[in-house]
Short mmCIF file of C-alpha atoms and ligand atoms in Angstrom, two decimals:
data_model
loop_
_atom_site.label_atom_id
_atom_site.label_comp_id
_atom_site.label_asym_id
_atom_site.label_seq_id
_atom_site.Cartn_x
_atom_site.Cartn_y
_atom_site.Cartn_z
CA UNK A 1 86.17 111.37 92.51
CA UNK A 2 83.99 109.07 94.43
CA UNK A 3 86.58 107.61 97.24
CA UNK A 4 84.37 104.67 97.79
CA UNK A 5 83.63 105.20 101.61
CA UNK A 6 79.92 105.70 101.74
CA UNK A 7 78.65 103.30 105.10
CA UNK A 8 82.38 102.54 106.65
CA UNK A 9 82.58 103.18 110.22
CA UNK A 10 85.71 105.35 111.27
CA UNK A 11 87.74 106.07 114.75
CA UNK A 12 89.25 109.49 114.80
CA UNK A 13 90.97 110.22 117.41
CA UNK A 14 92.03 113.94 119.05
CA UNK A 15 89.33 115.07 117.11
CA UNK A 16 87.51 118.51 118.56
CA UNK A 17 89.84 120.70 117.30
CA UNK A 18 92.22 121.15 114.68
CA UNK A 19 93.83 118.11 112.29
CA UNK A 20 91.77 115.42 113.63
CA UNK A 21 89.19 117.39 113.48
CA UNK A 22 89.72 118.51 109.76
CA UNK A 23 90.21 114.30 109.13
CA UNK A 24 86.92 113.95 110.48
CA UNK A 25 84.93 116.52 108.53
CA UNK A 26 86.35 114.78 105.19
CA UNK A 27 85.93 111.66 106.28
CA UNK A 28 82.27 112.27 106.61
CA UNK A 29 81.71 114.50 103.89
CA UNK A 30 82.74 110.82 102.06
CA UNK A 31 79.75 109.29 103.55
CA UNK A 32 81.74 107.70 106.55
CA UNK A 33 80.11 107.38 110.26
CA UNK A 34 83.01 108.46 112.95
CA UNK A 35 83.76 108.20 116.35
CA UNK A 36 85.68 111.34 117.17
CA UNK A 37 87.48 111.24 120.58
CA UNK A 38 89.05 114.31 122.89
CA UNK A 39 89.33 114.77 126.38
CA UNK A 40 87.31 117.77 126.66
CA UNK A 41 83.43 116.85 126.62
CA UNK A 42 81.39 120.38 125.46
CA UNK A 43 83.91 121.00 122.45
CA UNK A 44 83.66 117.49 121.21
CA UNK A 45 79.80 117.77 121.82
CA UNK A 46 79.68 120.71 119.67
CA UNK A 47 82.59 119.52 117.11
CA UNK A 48 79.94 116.38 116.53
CA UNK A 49 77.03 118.74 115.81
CA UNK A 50 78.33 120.72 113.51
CA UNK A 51 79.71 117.69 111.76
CA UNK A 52 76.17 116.36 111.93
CA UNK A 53 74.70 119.28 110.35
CA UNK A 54 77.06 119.95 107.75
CA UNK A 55 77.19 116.39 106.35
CA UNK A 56 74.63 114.46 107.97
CA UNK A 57 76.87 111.49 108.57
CA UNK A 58 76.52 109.39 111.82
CA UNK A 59 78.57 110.77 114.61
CA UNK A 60 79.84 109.08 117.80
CA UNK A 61 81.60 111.05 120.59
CA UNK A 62 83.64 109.32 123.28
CA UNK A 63 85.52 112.13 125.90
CA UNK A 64 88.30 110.27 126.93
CA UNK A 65 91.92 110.44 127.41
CA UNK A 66 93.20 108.64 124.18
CA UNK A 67 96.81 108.16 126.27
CA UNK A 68 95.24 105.74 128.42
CA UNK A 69 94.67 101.61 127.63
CA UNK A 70 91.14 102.76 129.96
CA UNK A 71 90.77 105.48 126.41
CA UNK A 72 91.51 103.04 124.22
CA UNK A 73 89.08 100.44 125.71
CA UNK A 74 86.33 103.29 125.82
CA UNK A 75 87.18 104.15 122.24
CA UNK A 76 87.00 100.78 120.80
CA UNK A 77 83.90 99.80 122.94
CA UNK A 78 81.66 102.64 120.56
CA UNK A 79 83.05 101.22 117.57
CA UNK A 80 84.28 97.82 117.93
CA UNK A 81 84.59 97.48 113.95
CA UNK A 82 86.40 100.06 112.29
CA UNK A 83 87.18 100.58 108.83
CA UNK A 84 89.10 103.46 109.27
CA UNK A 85 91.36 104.56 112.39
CA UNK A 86 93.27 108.28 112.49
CA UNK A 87 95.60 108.04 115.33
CA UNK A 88 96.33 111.38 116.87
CA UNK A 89 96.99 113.07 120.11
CA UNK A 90 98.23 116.28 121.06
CA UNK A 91 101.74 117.20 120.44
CA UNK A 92 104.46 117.00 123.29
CA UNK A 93 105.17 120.36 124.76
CA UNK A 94 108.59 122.63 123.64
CA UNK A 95 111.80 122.52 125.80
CA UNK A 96 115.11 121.75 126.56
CA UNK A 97 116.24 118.34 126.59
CA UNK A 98 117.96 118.84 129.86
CA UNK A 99 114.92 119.79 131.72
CA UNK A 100 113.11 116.10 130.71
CA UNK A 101 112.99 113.56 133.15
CA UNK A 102 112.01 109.78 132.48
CA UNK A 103 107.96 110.81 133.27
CA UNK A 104 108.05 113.49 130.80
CA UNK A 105 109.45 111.17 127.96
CA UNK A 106 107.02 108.34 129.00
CA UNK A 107 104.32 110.78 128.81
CA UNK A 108 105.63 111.75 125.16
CA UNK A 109 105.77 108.05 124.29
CA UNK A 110 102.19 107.52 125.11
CA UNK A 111 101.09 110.38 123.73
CA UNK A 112 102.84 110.14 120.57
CA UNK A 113 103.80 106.46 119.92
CA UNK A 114 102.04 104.11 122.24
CA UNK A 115 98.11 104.89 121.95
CA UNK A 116 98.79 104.53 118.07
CA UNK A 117 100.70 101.26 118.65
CA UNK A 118 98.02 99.69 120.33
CA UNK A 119 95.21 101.12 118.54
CA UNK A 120 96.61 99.36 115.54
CA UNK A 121 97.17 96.51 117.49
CA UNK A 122 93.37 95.98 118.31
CA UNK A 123 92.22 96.63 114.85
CA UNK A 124 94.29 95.79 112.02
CA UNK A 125 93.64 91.80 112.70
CA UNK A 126 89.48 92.37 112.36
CA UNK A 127 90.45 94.29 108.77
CA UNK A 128 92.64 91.86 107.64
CA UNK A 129 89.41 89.36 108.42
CA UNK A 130 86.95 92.05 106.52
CA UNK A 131 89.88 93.04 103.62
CA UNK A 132 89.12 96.30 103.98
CA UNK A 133 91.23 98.98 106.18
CA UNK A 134 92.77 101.95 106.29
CA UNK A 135 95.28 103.51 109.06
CA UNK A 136 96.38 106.76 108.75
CA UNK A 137 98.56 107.97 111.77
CA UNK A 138 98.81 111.90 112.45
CA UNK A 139 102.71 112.66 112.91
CA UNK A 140 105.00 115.64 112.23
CA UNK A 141 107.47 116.96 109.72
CA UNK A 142 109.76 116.64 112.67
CA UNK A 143 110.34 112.92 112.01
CA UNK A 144 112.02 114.30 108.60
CA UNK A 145 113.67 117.06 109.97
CA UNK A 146 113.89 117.38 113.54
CA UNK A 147 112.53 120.13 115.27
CA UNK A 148 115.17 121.68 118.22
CA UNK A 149 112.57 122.84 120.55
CA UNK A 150 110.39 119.73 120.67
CA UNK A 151 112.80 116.62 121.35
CA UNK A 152 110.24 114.83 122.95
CA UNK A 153 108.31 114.94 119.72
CA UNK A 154 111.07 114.24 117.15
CA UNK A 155 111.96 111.32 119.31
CA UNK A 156 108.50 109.75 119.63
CA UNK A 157 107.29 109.95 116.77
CA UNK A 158 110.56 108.54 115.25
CA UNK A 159 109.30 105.20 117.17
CA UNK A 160 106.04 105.20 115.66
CA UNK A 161 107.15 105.63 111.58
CA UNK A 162 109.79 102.75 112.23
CA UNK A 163 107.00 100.28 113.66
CA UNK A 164 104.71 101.52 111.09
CA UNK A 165 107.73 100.91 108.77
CA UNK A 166 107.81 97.29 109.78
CA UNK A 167 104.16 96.45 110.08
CA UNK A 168 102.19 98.07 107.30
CA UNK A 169 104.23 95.25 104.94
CA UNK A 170 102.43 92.84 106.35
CA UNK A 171 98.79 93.90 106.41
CA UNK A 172 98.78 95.61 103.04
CA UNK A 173 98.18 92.27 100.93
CA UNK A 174 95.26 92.15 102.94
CA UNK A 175 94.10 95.52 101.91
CA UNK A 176 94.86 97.24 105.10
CA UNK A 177 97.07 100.30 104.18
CA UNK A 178 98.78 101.98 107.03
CA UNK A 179 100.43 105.49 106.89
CA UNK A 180 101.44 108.81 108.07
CA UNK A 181 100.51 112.14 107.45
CA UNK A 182 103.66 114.22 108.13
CA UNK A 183 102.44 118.19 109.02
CA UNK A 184 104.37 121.30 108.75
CA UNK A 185 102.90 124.59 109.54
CA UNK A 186 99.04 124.87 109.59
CA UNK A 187 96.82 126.68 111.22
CA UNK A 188 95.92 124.92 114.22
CA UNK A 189 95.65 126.45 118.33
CA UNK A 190 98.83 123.90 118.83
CA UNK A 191 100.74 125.78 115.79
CA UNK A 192 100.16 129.11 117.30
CA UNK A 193 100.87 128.45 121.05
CA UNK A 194 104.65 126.88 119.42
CA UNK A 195 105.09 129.57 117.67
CA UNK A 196 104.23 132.25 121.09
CA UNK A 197 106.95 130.12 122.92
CA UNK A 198 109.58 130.79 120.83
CA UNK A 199 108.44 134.72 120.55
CA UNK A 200 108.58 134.82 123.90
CA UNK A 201 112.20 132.95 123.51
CA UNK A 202 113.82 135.34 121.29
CA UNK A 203 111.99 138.62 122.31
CA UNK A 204 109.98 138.98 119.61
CA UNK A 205 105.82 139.71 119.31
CA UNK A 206 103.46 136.68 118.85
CA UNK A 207 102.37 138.93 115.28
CA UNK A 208 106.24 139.57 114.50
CA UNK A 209 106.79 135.71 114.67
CA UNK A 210 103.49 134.46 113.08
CA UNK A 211 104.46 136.46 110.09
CA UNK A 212 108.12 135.84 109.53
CA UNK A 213 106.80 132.16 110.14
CA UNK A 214 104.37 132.45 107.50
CA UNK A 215 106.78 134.30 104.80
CA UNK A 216 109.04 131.66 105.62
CA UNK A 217 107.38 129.10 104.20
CA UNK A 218 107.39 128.44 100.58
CA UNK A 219 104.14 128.82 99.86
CA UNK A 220 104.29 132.26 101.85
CA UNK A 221 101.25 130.95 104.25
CA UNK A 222 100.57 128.34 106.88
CA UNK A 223 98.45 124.70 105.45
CA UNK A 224 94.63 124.96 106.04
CA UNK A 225 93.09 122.25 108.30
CA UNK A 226 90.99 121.16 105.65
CA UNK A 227 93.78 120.30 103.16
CA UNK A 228 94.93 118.05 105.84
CA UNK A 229 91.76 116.69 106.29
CA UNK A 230 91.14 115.96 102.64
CA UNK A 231 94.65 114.35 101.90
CA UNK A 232 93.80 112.04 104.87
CA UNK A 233 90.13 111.13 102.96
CA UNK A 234 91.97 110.02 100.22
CA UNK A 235 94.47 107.98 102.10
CA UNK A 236 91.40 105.84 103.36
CA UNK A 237 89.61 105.68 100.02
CA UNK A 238 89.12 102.50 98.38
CA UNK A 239 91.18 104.07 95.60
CA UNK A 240 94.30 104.10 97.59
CA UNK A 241 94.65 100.15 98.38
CA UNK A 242 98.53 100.35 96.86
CA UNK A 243 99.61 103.08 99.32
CA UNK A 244 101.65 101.52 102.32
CA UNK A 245 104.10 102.53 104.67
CA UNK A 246 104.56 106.08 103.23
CA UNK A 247 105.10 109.53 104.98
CA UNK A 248 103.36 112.24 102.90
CA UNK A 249 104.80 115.42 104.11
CA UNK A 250 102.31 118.62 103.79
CA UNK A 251 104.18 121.66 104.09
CA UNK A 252 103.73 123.91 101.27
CA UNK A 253 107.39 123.14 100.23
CA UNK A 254 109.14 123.58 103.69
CA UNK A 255 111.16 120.69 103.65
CA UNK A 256 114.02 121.71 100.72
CA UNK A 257 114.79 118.09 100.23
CA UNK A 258 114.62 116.39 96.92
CA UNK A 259 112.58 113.40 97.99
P1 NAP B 1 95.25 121.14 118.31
O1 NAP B 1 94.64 122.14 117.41
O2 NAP B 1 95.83 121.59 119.60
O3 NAP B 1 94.16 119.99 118.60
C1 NAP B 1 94.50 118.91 119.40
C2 NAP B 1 93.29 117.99 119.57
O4 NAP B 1 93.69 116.84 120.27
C3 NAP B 1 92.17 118.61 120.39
O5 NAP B 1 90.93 118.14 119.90
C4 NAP B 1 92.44 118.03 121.78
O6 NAP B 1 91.27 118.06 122.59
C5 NAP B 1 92.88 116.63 121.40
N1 NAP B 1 93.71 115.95 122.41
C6 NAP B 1 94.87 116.40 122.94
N2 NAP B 1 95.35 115.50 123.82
C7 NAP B 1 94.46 114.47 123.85
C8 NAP B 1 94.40 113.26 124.58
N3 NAP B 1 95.35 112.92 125.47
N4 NAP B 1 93.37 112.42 124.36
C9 NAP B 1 92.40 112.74 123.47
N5 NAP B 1 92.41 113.88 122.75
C10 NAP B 1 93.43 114.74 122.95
O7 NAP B 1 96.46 120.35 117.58
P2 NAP B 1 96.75 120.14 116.02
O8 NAP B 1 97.51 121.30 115.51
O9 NAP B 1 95.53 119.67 115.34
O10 NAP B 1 97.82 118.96 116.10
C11 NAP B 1 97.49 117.58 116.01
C12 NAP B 1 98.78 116.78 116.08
O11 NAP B 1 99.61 117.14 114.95
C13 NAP B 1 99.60 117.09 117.33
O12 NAP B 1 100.25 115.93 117.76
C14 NAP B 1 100.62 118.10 116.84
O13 NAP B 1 101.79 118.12 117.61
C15 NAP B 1 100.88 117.57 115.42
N6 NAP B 1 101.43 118.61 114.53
C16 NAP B 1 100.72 119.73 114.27
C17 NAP B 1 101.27 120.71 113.43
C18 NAP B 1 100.51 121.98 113.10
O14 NAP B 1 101.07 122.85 112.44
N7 NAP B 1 99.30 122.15 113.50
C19 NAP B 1 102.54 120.51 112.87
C20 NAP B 1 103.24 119.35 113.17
C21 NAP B 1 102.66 118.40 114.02
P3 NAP B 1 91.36 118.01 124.21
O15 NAP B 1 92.46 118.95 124.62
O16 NAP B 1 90.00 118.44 124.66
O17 NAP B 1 91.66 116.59 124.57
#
């Protein structure tokens, strides 16, 4: 299927390693020029060649601090236009709520809920002007079924799908689509160092736990970054104009709900 993105410019955000990175790699295997984003320079650098070389679309890198309005500004200034914009950050770290104090939760807020916020809030107007865009925003399957360990991220995120909720009714006639991409277990640095913390938690080895975690899943393995990536492609095609407001869960089955 040709997803009708050849020439549209795209933000990705978090994008050296892992998900956003995945989103990027389909994104340009479609033909789309993106500006990837991450904090740390040399892995972006050589996250944007090898997306150079393996699909020879444009690629702009911006090492920045996506939590930040001085990110965002950066961000936008190297691609004032966008098409497309993936909002993601990295994920909140485990805990106990008790141990959280008001910084830690803002922190969590602008990782997870803010940056996306305003992101959205400096482009969707310009695609509602061009009638063309696509949002997708990079959340968890803890805003389906929370997650004990990482409160900070079931609660941010929670904020995020409700504006998204709200909003992405009102840009759609416009043919701006906004949406989230809801992840459960895939193979990502971030999935593994969760899953060491709660080894360590119960006593168990890092293999022991990766394993059982694994098994556990219906599809007895973890999601590949790619699969992510490609589900997000589609999500920005031109094909998927009359998809709003949704959370697409990939989990291989995890979540034992009937919708
Ligand atoms: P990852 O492999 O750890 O990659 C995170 C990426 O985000 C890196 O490129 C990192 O680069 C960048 N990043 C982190 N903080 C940033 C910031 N403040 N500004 C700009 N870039 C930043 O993580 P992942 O597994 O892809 O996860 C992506 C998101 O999905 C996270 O929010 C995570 O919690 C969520 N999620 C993941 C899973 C999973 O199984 N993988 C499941 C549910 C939810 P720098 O560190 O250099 O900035």
């Amino acid at each position: 299927m040709d997803l009708g993105l050849t020439g549209k410019r795209a933000i990705v955000c978090a994008a050296s390693k892992g998900l956003g990175r995945a989103c990027a790699f389909s994104l340009a295997r479609e033909g789309v020029n993106v500006t990837i984003n991450a904090r740390t320079r040399d892995v972006l650098d050589a996250t944007a060649a090898e997306i150079r070389a393996s699909t020879g679309a444009e690629v702009t890198t911006v090492a920045t601090d996506i939590t930040t309005p001085e990110g965002q500004a950066e961000v936008l200034a190297a691609c004032p236009e966008p098409d497309i914009l993936v909002n993601n950050c990295g994920g909140p770290p485990p805990g106990d709520f008790r141990d959280w104090d008001r910084d830690d939760w803002v922190k969590a807020l602008e990782a997870n809920m803010l940056s996306a916020i305003f992101l959205i809030k400096a482009t969707a107007d310009g695609m509602m002007a061009r009638k063309f865009g696509r949002i997708v925003n990079i959340t968890s399957s803890a805003v389906k079924a929370p997650i004990e360990i990482l409160g900070l991220s079931n609660g941010a995120r929670s904020g995020l799908t409700g504006f998204v909720a709200g909003i992405a009714r009102q840009t759609v006639r416009h043919n701006v689509t906004i949406n989230n991409l809801l992840p459960g277990p895939f193979d990502t640095e971030r999935m593994r160092s969760n899953v060491r913390v709660s080894a360590e938690a119960s006593g168990r080895s890092f293999d022991e736990a990766i394993a059982e975690r694994r098994a556990g899943n219906p599809a007895g393995r973890f999601g590949d970054p790619a699969e992510f990536g490609d589900a997000c492609a589609y999500l920005c095609s031109a094909q998927a104009g009359y998809i709003t407001g949704q959370n697409l869960l990939l989990d291989g089955g995890h979540y034992p709900g009937t919708f």
